[in-house]
GROMACS .gro file of C-alpha atoms in nm:
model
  297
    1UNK     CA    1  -6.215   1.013  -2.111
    2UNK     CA    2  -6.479   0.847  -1.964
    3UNK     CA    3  -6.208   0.601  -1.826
    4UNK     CA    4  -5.937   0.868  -1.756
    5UNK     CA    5  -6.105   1.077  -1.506
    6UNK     CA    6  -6.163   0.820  -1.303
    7UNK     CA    7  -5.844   0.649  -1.275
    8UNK     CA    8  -5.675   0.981  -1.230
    9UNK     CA    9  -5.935   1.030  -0.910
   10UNK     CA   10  -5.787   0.705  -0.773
   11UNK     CA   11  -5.446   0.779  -0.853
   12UNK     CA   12  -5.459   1.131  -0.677
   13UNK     CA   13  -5.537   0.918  -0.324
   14UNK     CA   14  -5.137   0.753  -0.326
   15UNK     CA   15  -4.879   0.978  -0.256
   16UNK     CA   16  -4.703   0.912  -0.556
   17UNK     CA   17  -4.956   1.053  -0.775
   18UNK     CA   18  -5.094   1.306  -0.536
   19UNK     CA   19  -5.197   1.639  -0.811
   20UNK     CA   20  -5.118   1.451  -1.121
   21UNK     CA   21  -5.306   1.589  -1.386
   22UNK     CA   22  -5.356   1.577  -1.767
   23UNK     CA   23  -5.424   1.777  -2.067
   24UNK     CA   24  -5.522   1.726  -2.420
   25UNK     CA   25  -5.327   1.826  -2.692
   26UNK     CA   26  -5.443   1.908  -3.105
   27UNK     CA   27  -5.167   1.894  -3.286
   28UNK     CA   28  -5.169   2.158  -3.608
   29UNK     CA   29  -5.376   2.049  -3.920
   30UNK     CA   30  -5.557   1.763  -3.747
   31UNK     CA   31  -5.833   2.006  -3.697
   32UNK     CA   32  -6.060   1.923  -3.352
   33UNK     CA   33  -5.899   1.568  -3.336
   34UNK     CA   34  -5.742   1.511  -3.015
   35UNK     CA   35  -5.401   1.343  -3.078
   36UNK     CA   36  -5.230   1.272  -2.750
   37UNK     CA   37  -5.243   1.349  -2.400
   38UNK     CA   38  -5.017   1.496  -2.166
   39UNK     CA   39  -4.986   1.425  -1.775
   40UNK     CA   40  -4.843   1.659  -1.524
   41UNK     CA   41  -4.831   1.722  -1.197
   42UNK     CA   42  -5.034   2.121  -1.079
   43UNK     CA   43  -5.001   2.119  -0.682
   44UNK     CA   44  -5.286   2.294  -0.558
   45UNK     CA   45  -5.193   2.706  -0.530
   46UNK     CA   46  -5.405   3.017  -0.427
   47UNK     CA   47  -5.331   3.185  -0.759
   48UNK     CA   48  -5.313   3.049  -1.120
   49UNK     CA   49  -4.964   3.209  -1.114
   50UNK     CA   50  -4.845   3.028  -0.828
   51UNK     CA   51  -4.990   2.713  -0.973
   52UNK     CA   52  -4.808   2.736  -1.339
   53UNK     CA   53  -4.492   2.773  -1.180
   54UNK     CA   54  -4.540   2.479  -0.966
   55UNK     CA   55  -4.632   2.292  -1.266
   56UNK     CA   56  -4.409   1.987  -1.331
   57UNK     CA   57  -4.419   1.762  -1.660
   58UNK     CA   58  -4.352   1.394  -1.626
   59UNK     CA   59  -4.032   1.411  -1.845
   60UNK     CA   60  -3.910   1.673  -1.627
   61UNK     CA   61  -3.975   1.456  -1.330
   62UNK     CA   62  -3.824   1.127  -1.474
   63UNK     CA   63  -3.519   1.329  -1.592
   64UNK     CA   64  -3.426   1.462  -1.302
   65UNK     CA   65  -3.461   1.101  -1.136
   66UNK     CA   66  -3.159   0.983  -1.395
   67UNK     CA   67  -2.983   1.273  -1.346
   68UNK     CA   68  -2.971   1.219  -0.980
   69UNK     CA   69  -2.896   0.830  -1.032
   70UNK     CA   70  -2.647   0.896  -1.267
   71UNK     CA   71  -2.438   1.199  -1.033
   72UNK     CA   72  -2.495   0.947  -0.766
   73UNK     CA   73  -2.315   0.669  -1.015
   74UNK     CA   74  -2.053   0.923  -1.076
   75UNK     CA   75  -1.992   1.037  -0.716
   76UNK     CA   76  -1.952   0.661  -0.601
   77UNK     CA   77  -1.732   0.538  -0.922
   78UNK     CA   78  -1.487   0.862  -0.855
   79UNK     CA   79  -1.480   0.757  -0.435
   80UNK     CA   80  -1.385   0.406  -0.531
   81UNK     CA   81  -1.124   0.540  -0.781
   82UNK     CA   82  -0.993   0.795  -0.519
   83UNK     CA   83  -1.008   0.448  -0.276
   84UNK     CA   84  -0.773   0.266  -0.520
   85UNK     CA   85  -0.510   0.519  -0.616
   86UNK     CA   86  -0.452   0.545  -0.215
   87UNK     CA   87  -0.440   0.173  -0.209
   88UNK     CA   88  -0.166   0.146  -0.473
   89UNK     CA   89   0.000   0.422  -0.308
   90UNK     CA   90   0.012   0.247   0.045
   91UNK     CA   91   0.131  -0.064  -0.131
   92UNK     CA   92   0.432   0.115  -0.255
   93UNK     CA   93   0.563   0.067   0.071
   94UNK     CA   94   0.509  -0.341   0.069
   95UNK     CA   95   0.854  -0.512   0.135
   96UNK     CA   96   1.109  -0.216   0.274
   97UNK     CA   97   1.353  -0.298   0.518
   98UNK     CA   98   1.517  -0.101   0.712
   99UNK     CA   99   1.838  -0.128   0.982
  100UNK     CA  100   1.938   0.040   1.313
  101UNK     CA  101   2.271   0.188   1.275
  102UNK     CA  102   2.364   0.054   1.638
  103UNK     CA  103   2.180  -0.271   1.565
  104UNK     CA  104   2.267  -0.378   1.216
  105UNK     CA  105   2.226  -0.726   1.243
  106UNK     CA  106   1.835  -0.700   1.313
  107UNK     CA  107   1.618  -0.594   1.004
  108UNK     CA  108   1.289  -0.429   0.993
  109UNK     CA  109   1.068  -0.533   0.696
  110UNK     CA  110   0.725  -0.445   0.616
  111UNK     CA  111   0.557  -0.774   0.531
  112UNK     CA  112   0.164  -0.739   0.491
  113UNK     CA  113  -0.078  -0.457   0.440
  114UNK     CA  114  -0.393  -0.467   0.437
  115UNK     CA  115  -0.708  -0.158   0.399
  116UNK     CA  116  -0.891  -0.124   0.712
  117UNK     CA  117  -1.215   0.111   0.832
  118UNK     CA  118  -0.950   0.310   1.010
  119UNK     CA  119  -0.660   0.342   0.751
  120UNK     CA  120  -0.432   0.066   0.673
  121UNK     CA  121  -0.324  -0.210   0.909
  122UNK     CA  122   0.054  -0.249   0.880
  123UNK     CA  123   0.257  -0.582   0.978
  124UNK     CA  124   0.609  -0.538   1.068
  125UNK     CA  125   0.859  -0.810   1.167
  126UNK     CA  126   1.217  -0.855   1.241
  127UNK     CA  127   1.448  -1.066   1.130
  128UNK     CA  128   1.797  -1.137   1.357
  129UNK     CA  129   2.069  -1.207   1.128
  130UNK     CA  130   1.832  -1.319   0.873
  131UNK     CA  131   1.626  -1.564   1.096
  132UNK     CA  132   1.270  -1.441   1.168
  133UNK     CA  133   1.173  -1.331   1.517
  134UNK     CA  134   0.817  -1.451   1.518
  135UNK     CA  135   0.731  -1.365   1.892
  136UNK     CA  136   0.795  -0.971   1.755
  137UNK     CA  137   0.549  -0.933   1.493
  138UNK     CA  138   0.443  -0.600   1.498
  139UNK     CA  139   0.073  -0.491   1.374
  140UNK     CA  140  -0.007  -0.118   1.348
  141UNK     CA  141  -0.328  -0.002   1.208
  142UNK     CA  142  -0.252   0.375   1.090
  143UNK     CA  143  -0.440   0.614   0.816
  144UNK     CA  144  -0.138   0.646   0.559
  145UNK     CA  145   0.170   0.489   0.483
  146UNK     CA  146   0.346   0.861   0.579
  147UNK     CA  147   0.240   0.781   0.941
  148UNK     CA  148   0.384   0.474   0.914
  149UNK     CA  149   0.734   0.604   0.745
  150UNK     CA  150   0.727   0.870   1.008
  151UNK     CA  151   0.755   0.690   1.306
  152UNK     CA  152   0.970   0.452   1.154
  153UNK     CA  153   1.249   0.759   1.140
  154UNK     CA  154   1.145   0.840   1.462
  155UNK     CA  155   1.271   0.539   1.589
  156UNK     CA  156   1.619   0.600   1.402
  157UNK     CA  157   1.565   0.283   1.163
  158UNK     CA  158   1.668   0.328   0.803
  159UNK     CA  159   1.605   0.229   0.459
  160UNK     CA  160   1.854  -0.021   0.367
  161UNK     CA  161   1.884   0.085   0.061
  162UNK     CA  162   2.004   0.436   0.197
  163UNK     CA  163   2.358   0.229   0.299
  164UNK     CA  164   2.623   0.220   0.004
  165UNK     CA  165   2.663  -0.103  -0.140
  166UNK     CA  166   3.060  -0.165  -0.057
  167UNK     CA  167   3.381  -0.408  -0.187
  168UNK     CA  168   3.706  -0.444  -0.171
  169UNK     CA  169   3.832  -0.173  -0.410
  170UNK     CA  170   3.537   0.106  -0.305
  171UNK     CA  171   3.609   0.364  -0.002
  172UNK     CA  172   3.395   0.366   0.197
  173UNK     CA  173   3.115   0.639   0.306
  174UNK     CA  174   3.250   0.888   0.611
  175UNK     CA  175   2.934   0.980   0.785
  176UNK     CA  176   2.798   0.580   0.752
  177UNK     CA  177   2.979   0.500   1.144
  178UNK     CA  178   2.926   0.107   1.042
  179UNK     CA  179   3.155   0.139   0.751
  180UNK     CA  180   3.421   0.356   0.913
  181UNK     CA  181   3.815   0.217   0.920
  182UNK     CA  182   4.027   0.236   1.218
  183UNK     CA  183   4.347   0.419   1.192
  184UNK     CA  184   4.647   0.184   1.219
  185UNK     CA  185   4.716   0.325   1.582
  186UNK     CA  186   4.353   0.240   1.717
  187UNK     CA  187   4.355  -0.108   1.568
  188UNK     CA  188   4.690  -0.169   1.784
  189UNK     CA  189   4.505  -0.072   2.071
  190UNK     CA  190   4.180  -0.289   1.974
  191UNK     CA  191   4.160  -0.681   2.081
  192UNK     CA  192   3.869  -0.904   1.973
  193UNK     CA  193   3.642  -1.019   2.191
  194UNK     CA  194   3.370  -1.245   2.109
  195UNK     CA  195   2.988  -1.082   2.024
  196UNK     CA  196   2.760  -1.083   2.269
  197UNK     CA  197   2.392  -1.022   2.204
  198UNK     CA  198   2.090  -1.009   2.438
  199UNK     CA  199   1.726  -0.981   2.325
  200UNK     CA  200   1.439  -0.839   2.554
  201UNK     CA  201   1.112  -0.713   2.394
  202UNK     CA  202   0.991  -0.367   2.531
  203UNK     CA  203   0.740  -0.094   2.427
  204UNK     CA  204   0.826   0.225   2.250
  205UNK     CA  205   0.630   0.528   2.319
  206UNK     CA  206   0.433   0.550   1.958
  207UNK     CA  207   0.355   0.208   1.956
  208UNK     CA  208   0.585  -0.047   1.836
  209UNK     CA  209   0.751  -0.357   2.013
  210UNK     CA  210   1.172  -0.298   1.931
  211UNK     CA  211   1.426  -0.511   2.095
  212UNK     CA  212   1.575  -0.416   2.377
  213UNK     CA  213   2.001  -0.431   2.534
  214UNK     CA  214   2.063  -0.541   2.188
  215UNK     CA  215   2.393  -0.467   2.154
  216UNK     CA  216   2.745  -0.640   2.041
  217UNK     CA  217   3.026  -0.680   2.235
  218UNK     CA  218   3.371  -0.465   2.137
  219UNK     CA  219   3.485  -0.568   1.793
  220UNK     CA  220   3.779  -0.433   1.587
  221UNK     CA  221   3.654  -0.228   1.234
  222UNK     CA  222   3.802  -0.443   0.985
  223UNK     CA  223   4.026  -0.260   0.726
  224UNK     CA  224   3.828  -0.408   0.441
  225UNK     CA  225   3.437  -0.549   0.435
  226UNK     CA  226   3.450  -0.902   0.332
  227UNK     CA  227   3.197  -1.025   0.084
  228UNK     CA  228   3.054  -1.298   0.295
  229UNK     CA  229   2.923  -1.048   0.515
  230UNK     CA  230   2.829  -0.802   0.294
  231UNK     CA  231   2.646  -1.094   0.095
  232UNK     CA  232   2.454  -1.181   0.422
  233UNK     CA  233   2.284  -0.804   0.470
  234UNK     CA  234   2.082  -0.934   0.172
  235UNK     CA  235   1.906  -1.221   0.351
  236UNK     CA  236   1.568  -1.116   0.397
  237UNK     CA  237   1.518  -0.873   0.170
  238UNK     CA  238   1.275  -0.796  -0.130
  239UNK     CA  239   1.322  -0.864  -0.528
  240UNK     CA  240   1.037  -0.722  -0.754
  241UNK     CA  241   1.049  -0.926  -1.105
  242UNK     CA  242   0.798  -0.908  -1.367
  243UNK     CA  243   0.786  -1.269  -1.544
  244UNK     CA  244   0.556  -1.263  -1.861
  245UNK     CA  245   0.363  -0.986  -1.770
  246UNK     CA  246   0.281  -1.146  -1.438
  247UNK     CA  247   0.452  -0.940  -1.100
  248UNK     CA  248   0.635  -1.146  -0.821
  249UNK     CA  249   0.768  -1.045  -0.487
  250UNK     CA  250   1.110  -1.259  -0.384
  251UNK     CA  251   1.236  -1.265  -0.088
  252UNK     CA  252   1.607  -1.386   0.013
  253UNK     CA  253   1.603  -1.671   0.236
  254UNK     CA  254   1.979  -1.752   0.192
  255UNK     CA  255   2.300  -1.687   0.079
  256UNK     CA  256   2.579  -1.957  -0.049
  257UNK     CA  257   2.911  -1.975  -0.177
  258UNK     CA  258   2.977  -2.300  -0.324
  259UNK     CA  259   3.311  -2.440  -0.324
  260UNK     CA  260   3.339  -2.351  -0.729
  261UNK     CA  261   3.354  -1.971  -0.627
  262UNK     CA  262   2.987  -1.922  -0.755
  263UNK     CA  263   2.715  -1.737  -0.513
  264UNK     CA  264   2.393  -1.956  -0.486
  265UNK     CA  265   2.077  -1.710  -0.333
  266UNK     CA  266   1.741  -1.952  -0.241
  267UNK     CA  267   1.470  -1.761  -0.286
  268UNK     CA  268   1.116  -1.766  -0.155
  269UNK     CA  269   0.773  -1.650  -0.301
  270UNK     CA  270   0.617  -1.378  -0.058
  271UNK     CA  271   0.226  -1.475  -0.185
  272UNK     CA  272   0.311  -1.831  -0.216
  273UNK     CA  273   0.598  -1.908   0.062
  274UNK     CA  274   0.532  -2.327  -0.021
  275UNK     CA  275   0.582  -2.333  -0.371
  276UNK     CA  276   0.935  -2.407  -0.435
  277UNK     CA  277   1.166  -2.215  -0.628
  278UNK     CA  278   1.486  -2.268  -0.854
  279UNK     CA  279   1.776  -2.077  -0.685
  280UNK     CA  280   1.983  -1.835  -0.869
  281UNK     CA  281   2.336  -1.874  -0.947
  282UNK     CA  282   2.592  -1.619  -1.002
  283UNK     CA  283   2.941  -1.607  -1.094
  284UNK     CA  284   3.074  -1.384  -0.829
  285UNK     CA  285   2.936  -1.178  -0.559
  286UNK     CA  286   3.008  -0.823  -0.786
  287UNK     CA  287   2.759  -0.990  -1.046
  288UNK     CA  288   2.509  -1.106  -0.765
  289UNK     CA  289   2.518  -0.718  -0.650
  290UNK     CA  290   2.459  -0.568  -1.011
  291UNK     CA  291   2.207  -0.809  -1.047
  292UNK     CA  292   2.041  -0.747  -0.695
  293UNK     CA  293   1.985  -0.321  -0.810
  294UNK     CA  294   1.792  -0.386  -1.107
  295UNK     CA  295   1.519  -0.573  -0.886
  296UNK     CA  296   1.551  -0.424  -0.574
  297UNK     CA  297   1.307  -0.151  -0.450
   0.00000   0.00000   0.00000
């Protein structure tokens, strides 16, 4: 004791120890013998009252230390989880394309994201007739992927996948006005003329670079959809596959028929665009389309 009372006089001066105290404890059947000790911290009260409800034990102190560390854990582990669930939701969204029903031969496709302080920044490019336009990378940094969807169909662009895969034997959709037929009285009255596209960048009002006069020239509706065109929608689009547990994300760089009557598709990996890739085959273009909706977002 002769020891304690002065060390606890020294401790008292840092702030960390400031009122810590001690008692000794008997413990039953040891008769006088002091057994332990037992620090606390007593602020200094007016009444003895006062002062036993301010009393604090050590344990108490050092358990309410964990339990803070520990909510603090919890609270940060659950923010990060929150964090990531949003993440895989954004990335839902990674590879749609979508067309213009007055400019179908230009596609829309969501190439990168990528989590920013702000939200999510968003890469969009086009592709015209299945060649990238470069100089029209879009980037738009936005909090969700809703914002993103929304002024998307603002702009009047469309999932492709909302347009019915068509042949030769299927009618098709009424209220699609790029698949509509002309009756046999306007197609004597229709005369081909060759297409005639211009391209001109321009500013929309919520923020995204579209082309603008893009239009075609006159051109008869064809009684029947030919494969070779319907074939070339696919270029640039998006195949998810799952090889040996591992996730991939194709994307259609081009479309062949080879003289054989077989479709050829070259494919290209969206993480790794230089490694090269064995091209598909397929025996006609109705198994390249049954093929193309099991992978297909």
């Amino acid at each position: 004791m002769q020891i304690l009372k002065p060390a606890l006089k020294e401790l008292n001066k840092l702030p960390h120890f400031k009122n810590l105290c001690y008692e000794k404890l008997k413990t039953k059947g040891m008769g006088n013998r002091i057994t332990h000790i037992q620090f606390y911290f007593q602020p200094v009260t007016k009444t003895s009252k006062d002062r036993e409800q301010a009393k604090r034990d050590i344990r108490t102190i050092a358990w309410k230390i964990r339990s803070d560390r520990m909510l603090k854990e919890l609270q940060r582990s659950r923010k990060q989880t929150e964090q990531k669930q949003q993440d895989e939701l954004a990335m839902e969204i990674l590879g749609h394309t979508f067309q213009h029903p007055q400019q179908l031969h230009v596609t829309l496709v969501i190439d990168q994201i990528q989590p920013v302080e702000q939200g999510y920044e968003f890469v969009l490019k086009y592709y015209n007739r299945g060649q990238e336009v470069k100089a029209h990378e879009t980037h738009a940094v936005l909090p969700n992927k809703e914002a993103l969807l929304e002024q998307i169909a603002r702009a009047n662009w469309l999932k492709i996948a909302d347009y019915p895969l068509t042949n030769t034997n299927q009618q098709p959709a009424p209220t699609r006005q790029t698949q509509e037929q002309p009756t046999p009285q306007q197609q004597s009255t229709q005369t081909q003329q060759p297409t005639q596209t211009s391209i001109e960048l321009q500013q929309e009002p919520n923020g995204f670079k579209t082309f603008k006069n893009l239009s075609r020239g006159q051109q008869p509706s064809q009684q029947s959809t030919s494969y070779k065109d319907i074939l070339r929608s696919y270029i640039g689009r998006t195949l998810y596959m799952n090889s040996n547990g591992v996730p991939s994300s194709l994307k259609i760089k081009d479309i062949t028929t080879l003289p054989s009557g077989h479709i050829q598709v070259d494919i290209q990996d969206v993480d790794k665009p230089r490694k090269s890739l064995k091209p598909f085959s397929f025996d006609s273009a109705k198994h390249f389309e049954n093929w193309f909706r099991k992978y297909v977002e």
